[in-house]
Short mmCIF file of C-alpha atoms in Angstrom, two decimals:
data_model
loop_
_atom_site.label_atom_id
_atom_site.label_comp_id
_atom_site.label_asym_id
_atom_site.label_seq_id
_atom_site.Cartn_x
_atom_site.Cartn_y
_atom_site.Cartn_z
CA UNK A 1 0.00 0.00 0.00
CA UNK A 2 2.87 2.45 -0.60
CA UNK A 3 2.60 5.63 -3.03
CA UNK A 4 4.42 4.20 -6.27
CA UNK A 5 6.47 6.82 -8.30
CA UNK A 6 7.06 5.09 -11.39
CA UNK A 7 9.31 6.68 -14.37
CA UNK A 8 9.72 5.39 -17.93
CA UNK A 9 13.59 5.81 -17.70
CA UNK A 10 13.86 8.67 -19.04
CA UNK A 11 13.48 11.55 -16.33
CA UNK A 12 16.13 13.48 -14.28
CA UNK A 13 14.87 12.80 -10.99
CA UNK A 14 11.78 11.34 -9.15
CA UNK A 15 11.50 13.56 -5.86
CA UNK A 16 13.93 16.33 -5.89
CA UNK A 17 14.17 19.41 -3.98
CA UNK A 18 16.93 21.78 -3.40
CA UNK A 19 15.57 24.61 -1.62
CA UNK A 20 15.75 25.15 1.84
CA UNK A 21 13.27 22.25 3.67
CA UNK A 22 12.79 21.79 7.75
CA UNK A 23 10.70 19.40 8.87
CA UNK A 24 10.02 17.02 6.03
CA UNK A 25 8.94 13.59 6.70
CA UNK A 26 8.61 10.94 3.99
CA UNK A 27 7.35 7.59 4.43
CA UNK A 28 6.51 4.70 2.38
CA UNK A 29 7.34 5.99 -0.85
CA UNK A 30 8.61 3.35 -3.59
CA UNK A 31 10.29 4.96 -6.14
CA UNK A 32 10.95 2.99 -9.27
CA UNK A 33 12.40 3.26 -12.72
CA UNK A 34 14.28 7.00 -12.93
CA UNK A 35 17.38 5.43 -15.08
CA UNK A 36 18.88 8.56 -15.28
CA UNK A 37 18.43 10.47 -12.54
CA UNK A 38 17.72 9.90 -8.84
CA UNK A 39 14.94 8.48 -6.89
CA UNK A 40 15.33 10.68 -3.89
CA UNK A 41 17.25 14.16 -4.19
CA UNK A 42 17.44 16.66 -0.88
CA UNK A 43 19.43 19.77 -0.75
CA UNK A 44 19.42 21.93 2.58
CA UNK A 45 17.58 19.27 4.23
CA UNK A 46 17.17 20.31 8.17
CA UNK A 47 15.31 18.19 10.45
CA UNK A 48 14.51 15.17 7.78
CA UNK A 49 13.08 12.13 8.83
CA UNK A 50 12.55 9.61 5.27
CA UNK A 51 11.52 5.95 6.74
CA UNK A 52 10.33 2.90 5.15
CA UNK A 53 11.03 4.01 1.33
CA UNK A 54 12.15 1.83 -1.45
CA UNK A 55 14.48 3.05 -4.78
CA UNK A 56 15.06 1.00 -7.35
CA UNK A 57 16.18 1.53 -11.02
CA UNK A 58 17.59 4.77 -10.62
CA UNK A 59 20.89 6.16 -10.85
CA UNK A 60 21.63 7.95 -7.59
CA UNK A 61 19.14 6.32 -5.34
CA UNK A 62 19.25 8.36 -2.39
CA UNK A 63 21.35 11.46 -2.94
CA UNK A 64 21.03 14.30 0.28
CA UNK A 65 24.03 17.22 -0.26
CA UNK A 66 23.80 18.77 2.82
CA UNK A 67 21.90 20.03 6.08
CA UNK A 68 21.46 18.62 9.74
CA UNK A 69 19.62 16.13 11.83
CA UNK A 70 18.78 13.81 8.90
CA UNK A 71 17.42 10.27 9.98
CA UNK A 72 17.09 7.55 7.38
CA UNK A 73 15.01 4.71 8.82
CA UNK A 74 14.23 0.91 7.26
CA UNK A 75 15.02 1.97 3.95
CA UNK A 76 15.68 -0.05 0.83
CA UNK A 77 17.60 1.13 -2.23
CA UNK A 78 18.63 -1.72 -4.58
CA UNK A 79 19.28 -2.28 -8.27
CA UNK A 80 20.51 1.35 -8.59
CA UNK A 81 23.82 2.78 -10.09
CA UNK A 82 24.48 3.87 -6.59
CA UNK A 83 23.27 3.44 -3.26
CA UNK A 84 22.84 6.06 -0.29
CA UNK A 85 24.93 9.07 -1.17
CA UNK A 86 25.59 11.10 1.90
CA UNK A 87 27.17 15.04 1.60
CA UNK A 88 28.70 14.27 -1.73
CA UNK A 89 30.53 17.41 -3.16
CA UNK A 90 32.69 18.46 -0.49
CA UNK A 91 28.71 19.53 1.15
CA UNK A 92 28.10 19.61 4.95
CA UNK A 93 25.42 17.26 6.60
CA UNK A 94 26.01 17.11 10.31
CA UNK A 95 23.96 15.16 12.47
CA UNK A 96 22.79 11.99 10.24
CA UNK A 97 21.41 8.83 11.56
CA UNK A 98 21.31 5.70 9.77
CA UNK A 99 19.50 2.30 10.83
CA UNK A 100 17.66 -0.91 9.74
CA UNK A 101 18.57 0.27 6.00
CA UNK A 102 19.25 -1.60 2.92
CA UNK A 103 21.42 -1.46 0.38
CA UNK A 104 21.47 -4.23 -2.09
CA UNK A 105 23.07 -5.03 -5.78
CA UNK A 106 23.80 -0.82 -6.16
CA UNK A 107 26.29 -0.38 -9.08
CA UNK A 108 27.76 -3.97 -9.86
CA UNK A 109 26.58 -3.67 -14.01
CA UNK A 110 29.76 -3.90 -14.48
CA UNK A 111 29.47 -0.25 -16.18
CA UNK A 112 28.92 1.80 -12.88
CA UNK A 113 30.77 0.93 -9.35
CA UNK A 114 28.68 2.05 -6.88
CA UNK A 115 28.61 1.54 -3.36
CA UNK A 116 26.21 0.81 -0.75
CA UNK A 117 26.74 3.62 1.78
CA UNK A 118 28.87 6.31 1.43
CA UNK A 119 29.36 9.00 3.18
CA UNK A 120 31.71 11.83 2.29
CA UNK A 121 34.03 13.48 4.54
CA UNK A 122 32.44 16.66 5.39
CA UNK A 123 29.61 15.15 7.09
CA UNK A 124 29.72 14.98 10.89
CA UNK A 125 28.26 13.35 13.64
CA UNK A 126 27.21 10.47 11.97
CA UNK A 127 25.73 7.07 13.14
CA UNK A 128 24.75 3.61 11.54
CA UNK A 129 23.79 0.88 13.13
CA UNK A 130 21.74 -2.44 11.82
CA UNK A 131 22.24 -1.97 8.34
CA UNK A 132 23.17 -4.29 5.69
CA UNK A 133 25.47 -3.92 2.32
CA UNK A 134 25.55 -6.70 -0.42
CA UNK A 135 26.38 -7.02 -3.71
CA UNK A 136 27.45 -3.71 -4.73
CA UNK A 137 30.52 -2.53 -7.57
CA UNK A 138 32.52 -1.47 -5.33
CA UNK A 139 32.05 -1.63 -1.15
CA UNK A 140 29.41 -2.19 1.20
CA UNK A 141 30.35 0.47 3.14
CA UNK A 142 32.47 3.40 2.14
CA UNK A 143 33.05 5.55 5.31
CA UNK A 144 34.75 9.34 5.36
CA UNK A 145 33.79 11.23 8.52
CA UNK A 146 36.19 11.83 11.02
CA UNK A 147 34.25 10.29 14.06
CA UNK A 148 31.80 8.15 13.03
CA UNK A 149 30.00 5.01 14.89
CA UNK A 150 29.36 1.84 13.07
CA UNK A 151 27.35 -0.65 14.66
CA UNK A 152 25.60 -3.83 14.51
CA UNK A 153 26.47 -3.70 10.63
CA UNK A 154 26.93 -6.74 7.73
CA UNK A 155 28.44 -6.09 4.94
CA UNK A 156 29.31 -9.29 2.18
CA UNK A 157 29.36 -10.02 -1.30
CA UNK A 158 30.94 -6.66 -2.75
CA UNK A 159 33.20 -6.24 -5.16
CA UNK A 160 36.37 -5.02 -2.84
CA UNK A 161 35.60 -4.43 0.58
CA UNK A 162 33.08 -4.37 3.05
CA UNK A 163 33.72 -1.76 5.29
CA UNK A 164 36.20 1.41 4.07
CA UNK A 165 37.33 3.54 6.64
CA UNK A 166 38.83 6.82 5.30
CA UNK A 167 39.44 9.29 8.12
CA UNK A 168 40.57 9.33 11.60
CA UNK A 169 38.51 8.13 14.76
CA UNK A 170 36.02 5.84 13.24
CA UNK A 171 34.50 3.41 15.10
CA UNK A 172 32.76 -0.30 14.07
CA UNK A 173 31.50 -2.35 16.33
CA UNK A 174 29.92 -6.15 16.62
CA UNK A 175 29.87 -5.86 12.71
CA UNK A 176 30.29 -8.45 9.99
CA UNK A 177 32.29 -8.66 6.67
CA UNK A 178 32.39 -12.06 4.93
CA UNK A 179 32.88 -13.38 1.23
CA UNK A 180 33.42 -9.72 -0.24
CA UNK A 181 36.07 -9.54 -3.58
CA UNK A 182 38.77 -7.82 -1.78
CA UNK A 183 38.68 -6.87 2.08
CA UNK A 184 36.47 -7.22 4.79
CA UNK A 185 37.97 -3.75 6.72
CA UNK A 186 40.38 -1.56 4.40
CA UNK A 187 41.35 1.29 6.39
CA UNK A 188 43.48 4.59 6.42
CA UNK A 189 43.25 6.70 9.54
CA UNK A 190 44.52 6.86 12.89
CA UNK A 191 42.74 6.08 16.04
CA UNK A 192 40.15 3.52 14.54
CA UNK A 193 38.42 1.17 17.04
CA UNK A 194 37.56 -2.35 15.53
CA UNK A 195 35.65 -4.26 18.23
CA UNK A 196 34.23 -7.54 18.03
CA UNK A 197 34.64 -7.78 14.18
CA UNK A 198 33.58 -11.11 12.44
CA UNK A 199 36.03 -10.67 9.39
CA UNK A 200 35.80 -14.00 7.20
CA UNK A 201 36.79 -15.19 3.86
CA UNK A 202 37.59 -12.13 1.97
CA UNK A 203 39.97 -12.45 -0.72
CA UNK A 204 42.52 -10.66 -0.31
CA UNK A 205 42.72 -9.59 3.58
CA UNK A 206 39.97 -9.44 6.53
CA UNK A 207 41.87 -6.44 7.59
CA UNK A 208 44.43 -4.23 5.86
CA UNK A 209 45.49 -1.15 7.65
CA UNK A 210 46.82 1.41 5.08
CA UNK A 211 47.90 4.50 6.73
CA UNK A 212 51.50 5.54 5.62
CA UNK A 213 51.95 7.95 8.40
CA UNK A 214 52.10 6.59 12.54
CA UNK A 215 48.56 5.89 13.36
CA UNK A 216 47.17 3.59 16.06
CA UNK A 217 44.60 0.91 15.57
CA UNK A 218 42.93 -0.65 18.24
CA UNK A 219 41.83 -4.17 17.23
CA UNK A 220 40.25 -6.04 20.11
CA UNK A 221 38.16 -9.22 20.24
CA UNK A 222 37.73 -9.78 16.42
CA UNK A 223 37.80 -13.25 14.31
CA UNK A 224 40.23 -13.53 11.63
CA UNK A 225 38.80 -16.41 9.65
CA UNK A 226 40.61 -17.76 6.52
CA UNK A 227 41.67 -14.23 5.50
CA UNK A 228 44.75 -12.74 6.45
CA UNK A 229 46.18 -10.01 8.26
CA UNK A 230 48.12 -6.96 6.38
CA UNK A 231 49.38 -4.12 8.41
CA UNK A 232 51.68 -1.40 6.82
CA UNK A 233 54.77 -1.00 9.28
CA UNK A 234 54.15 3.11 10.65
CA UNK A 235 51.04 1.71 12.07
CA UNK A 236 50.52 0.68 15.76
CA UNK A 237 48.55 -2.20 15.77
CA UNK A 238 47.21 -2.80 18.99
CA UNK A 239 45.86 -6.16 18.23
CA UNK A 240 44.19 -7.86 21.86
CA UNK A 241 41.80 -10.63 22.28
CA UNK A 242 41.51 -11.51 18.77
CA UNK A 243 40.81 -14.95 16.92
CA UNK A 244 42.92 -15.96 14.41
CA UNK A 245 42.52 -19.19 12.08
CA UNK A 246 43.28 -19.67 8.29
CA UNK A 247 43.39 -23.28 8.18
CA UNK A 248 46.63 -25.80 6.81
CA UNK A 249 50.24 -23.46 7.01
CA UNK A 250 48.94 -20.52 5.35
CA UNK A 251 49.64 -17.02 5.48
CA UNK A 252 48.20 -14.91 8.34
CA UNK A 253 49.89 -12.02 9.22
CA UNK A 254 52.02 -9.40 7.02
CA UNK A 255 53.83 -6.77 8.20
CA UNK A 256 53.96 -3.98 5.49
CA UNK A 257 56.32 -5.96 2.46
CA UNK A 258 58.98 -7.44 4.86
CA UNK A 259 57.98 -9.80 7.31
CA UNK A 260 55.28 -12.48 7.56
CA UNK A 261 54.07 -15.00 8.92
CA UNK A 262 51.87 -18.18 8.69
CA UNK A 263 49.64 -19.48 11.71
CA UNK A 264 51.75 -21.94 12.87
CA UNK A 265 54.57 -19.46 13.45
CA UNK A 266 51.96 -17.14 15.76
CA UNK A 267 50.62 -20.32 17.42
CA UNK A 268 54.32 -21.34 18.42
CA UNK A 269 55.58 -17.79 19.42
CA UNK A 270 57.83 -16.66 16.86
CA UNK A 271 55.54 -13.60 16.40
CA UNK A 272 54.18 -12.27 19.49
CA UNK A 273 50.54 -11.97 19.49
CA UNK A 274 48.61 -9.41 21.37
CA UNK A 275 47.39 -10.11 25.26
CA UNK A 276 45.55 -12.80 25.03
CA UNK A 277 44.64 -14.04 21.04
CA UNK A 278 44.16 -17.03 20.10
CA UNK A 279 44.79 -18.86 17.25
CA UNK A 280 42.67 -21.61 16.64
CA UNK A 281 39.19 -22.55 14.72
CA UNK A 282 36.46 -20.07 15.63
CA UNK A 283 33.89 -23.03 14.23
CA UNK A 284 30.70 -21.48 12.92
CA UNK A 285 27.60 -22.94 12.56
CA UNK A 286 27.61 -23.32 8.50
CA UNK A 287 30.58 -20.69 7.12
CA UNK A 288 30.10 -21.65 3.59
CA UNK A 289 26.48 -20.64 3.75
CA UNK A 290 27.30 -17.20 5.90
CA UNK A 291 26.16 -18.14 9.03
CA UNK A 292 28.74 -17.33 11.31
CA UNK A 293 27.45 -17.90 14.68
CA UNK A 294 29.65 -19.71 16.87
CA UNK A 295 29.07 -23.24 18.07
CA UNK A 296 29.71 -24.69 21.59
CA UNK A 297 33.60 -25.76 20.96
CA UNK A 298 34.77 -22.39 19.56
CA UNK A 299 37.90 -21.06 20.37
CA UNK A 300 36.71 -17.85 20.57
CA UNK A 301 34.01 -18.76 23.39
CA UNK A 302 34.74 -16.60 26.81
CA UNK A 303 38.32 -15.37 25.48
CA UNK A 304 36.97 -11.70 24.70
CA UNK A 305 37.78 -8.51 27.00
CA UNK A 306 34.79 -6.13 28.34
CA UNK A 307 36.00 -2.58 27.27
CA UNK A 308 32.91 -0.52 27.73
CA UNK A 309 28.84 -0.17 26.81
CA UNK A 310 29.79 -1.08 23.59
CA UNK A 311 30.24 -4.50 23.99
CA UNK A 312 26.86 -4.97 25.55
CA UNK A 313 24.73 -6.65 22.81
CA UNK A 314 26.25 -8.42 19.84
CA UNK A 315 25.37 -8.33 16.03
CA UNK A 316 21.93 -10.11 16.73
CA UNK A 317 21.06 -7.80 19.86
CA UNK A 318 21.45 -10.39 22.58
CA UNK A 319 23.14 -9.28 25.49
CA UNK A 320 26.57 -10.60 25.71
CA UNK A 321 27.89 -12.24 29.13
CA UNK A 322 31.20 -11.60 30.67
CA UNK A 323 33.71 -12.84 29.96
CA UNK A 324 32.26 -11.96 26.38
CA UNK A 325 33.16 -13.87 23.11
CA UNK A 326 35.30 -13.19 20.26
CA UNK A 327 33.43 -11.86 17.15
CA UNK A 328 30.23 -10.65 16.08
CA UNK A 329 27.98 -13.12 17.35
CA UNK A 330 28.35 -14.40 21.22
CA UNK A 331 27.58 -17.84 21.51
CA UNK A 332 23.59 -18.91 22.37
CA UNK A 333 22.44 -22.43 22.87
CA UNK A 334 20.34 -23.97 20.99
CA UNK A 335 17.64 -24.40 23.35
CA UNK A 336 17.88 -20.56 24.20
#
């Protein structure tokens, strides 16, 4: 029973307004067919709330330049050029609020690259939480704002990388990358907090930490699962807690070009892990189908560290129990 605004492929844009706007609230709107142009289109948006809309066959699906407070709530843009397009061209939008979106198949026509969320750097105060990325271009996530909180987040089957962090002080939290092209966290920045991270079978690396100036990472109860480890040497990694497994002798930790070194070595000490990792099989409930949930003899079961509020509910919202698990997911029986 949504309102249906249907296009014939040819038009500029479905909704689109770029004059000043406070107030505006948009809900259950299904946008369909603008090939050329953009299903949703806000310029000097203040006070925006758009919830429960669906874009699909557009180009830009959900395009807002600039303004403040600007909530986007159980969205679902898919089959687009490009997904949600946050502040692009260099515009301010400070104070924007993400969660329960979708972003699926955005850009992967092998003509445009899109990816599911990004956000450009001159937004601020941004927050996302319980969204999900897949099959995109280019990444499920594609992250610029100094500051910003990523929560409760999956991101898999895109074309390089799940999450990519850009700036400085970003945060992601009890979040999920699995089975994307290239990475399941590609970051540049300094001060980034990766906490309880499920990062499994990516291609090239679940993590690869870019910045080629000293920056610290802080890397704490995450699962490394048949995807190495790639750090570039000026950067601290402060890697704690954390699960690592790839399976046979291979490869599972790289230290800029130089140095590396395979499980086996980290399990017998060569390389000195951070307090208290682990490397052995994190055992999920059915991997190759991307269910990563943990099951009873995990390695990863009660080996986590409490930090803060952060850690209080995992990827499904259950409340985790100290000592916490490694990873997205905390462990639940099956009668539970």
């Amino acid at each position: 029973r949504a309102a249906i605004v249907e296009g014939d492929g040819t038009e500029d844009c479905a909704f689109d307004t770029t004059l000043p706007i406070t107030g505006l609230q948009l809900a259950g709107i299904v946008v369909v067919n603008s090939t050329h142009g953009d299903g949703f289109h806000l310029a000097n948006a203040q006070n925006v709330t758009i919830t429960d809309c669906e874009v699909r066959g557009t180009y830009r699906s959900l395009w807002i330049e600039n303004g403040s407070n600007v909530l986007l709530r159980k969205c679902y843009v898919h089959d687009n050029a490009k997904g949600y397009m946050m502040g692009w061209h260099g515009e301010s939008l400070a104070g924007l609020t993400i969660t329960d979106c979708v972003a699926a198949d955005n850009g992967d026509d092998g003509v445009n690259y899109g990816d599911g969320f990004s956000i450009e750097g001159a937004c601020s105060k941004v927050s996302i939480s319980r969204c999900v990325a897949y099959g995109h271009g280019d990444s499920g996530f594609d992250i610029k704002p100094v500051g910003t909180v990523v929560n409760r987040c999956r991101s898999f089957d895109n074309w390089e990388a799940g999450f990519k962090l850009w700036r400085d002080s970003i945060q992601v939290y009890n979040s999920l990358a699995h089975h994307n092209d290239g990475y399941g966290v590609i970051a540049v920045g300094n001060k980034l907090k990766l906490w309880n991270l499920t990062l499994a079978n990516n291609g090239y690396y679940g993590l690869q930490l870019e910045s080629s100036y000293p920056a610290s990472v802080s890397v704490r109860n995450c699962v490394f699962f048949l995807n190495p480890v790639w750090v570039r040497k000026p950067v601290m990694y402060a890697g704690n807690n954390n699960c690592y497994f790839v399976g046979g002798r291979g490869w599972m930790l790289y230290l800029g070009y130089e140095e590396q070194w395979r499980a086996i070595d980290l399990q017998n000490g060569v390389y000195p892990l951070g307090t208290s990792s682990v490397v052995g099989n994190p055992r999920f409930v059915a991997y190759k189908d991307g269910d990563y949930h943990l099951l009873s003899n995990s390695a990863c079961l009660r080996r986590g560290v409490w930090i803060n509020n952060d850690m209080l509910v995992d990827l499904d919202g259950r409340k985790r129990v100290k000592p916490i698990d490694i990873g997205a997911y905390s462990y639940t029986p099956p009668d539970s």
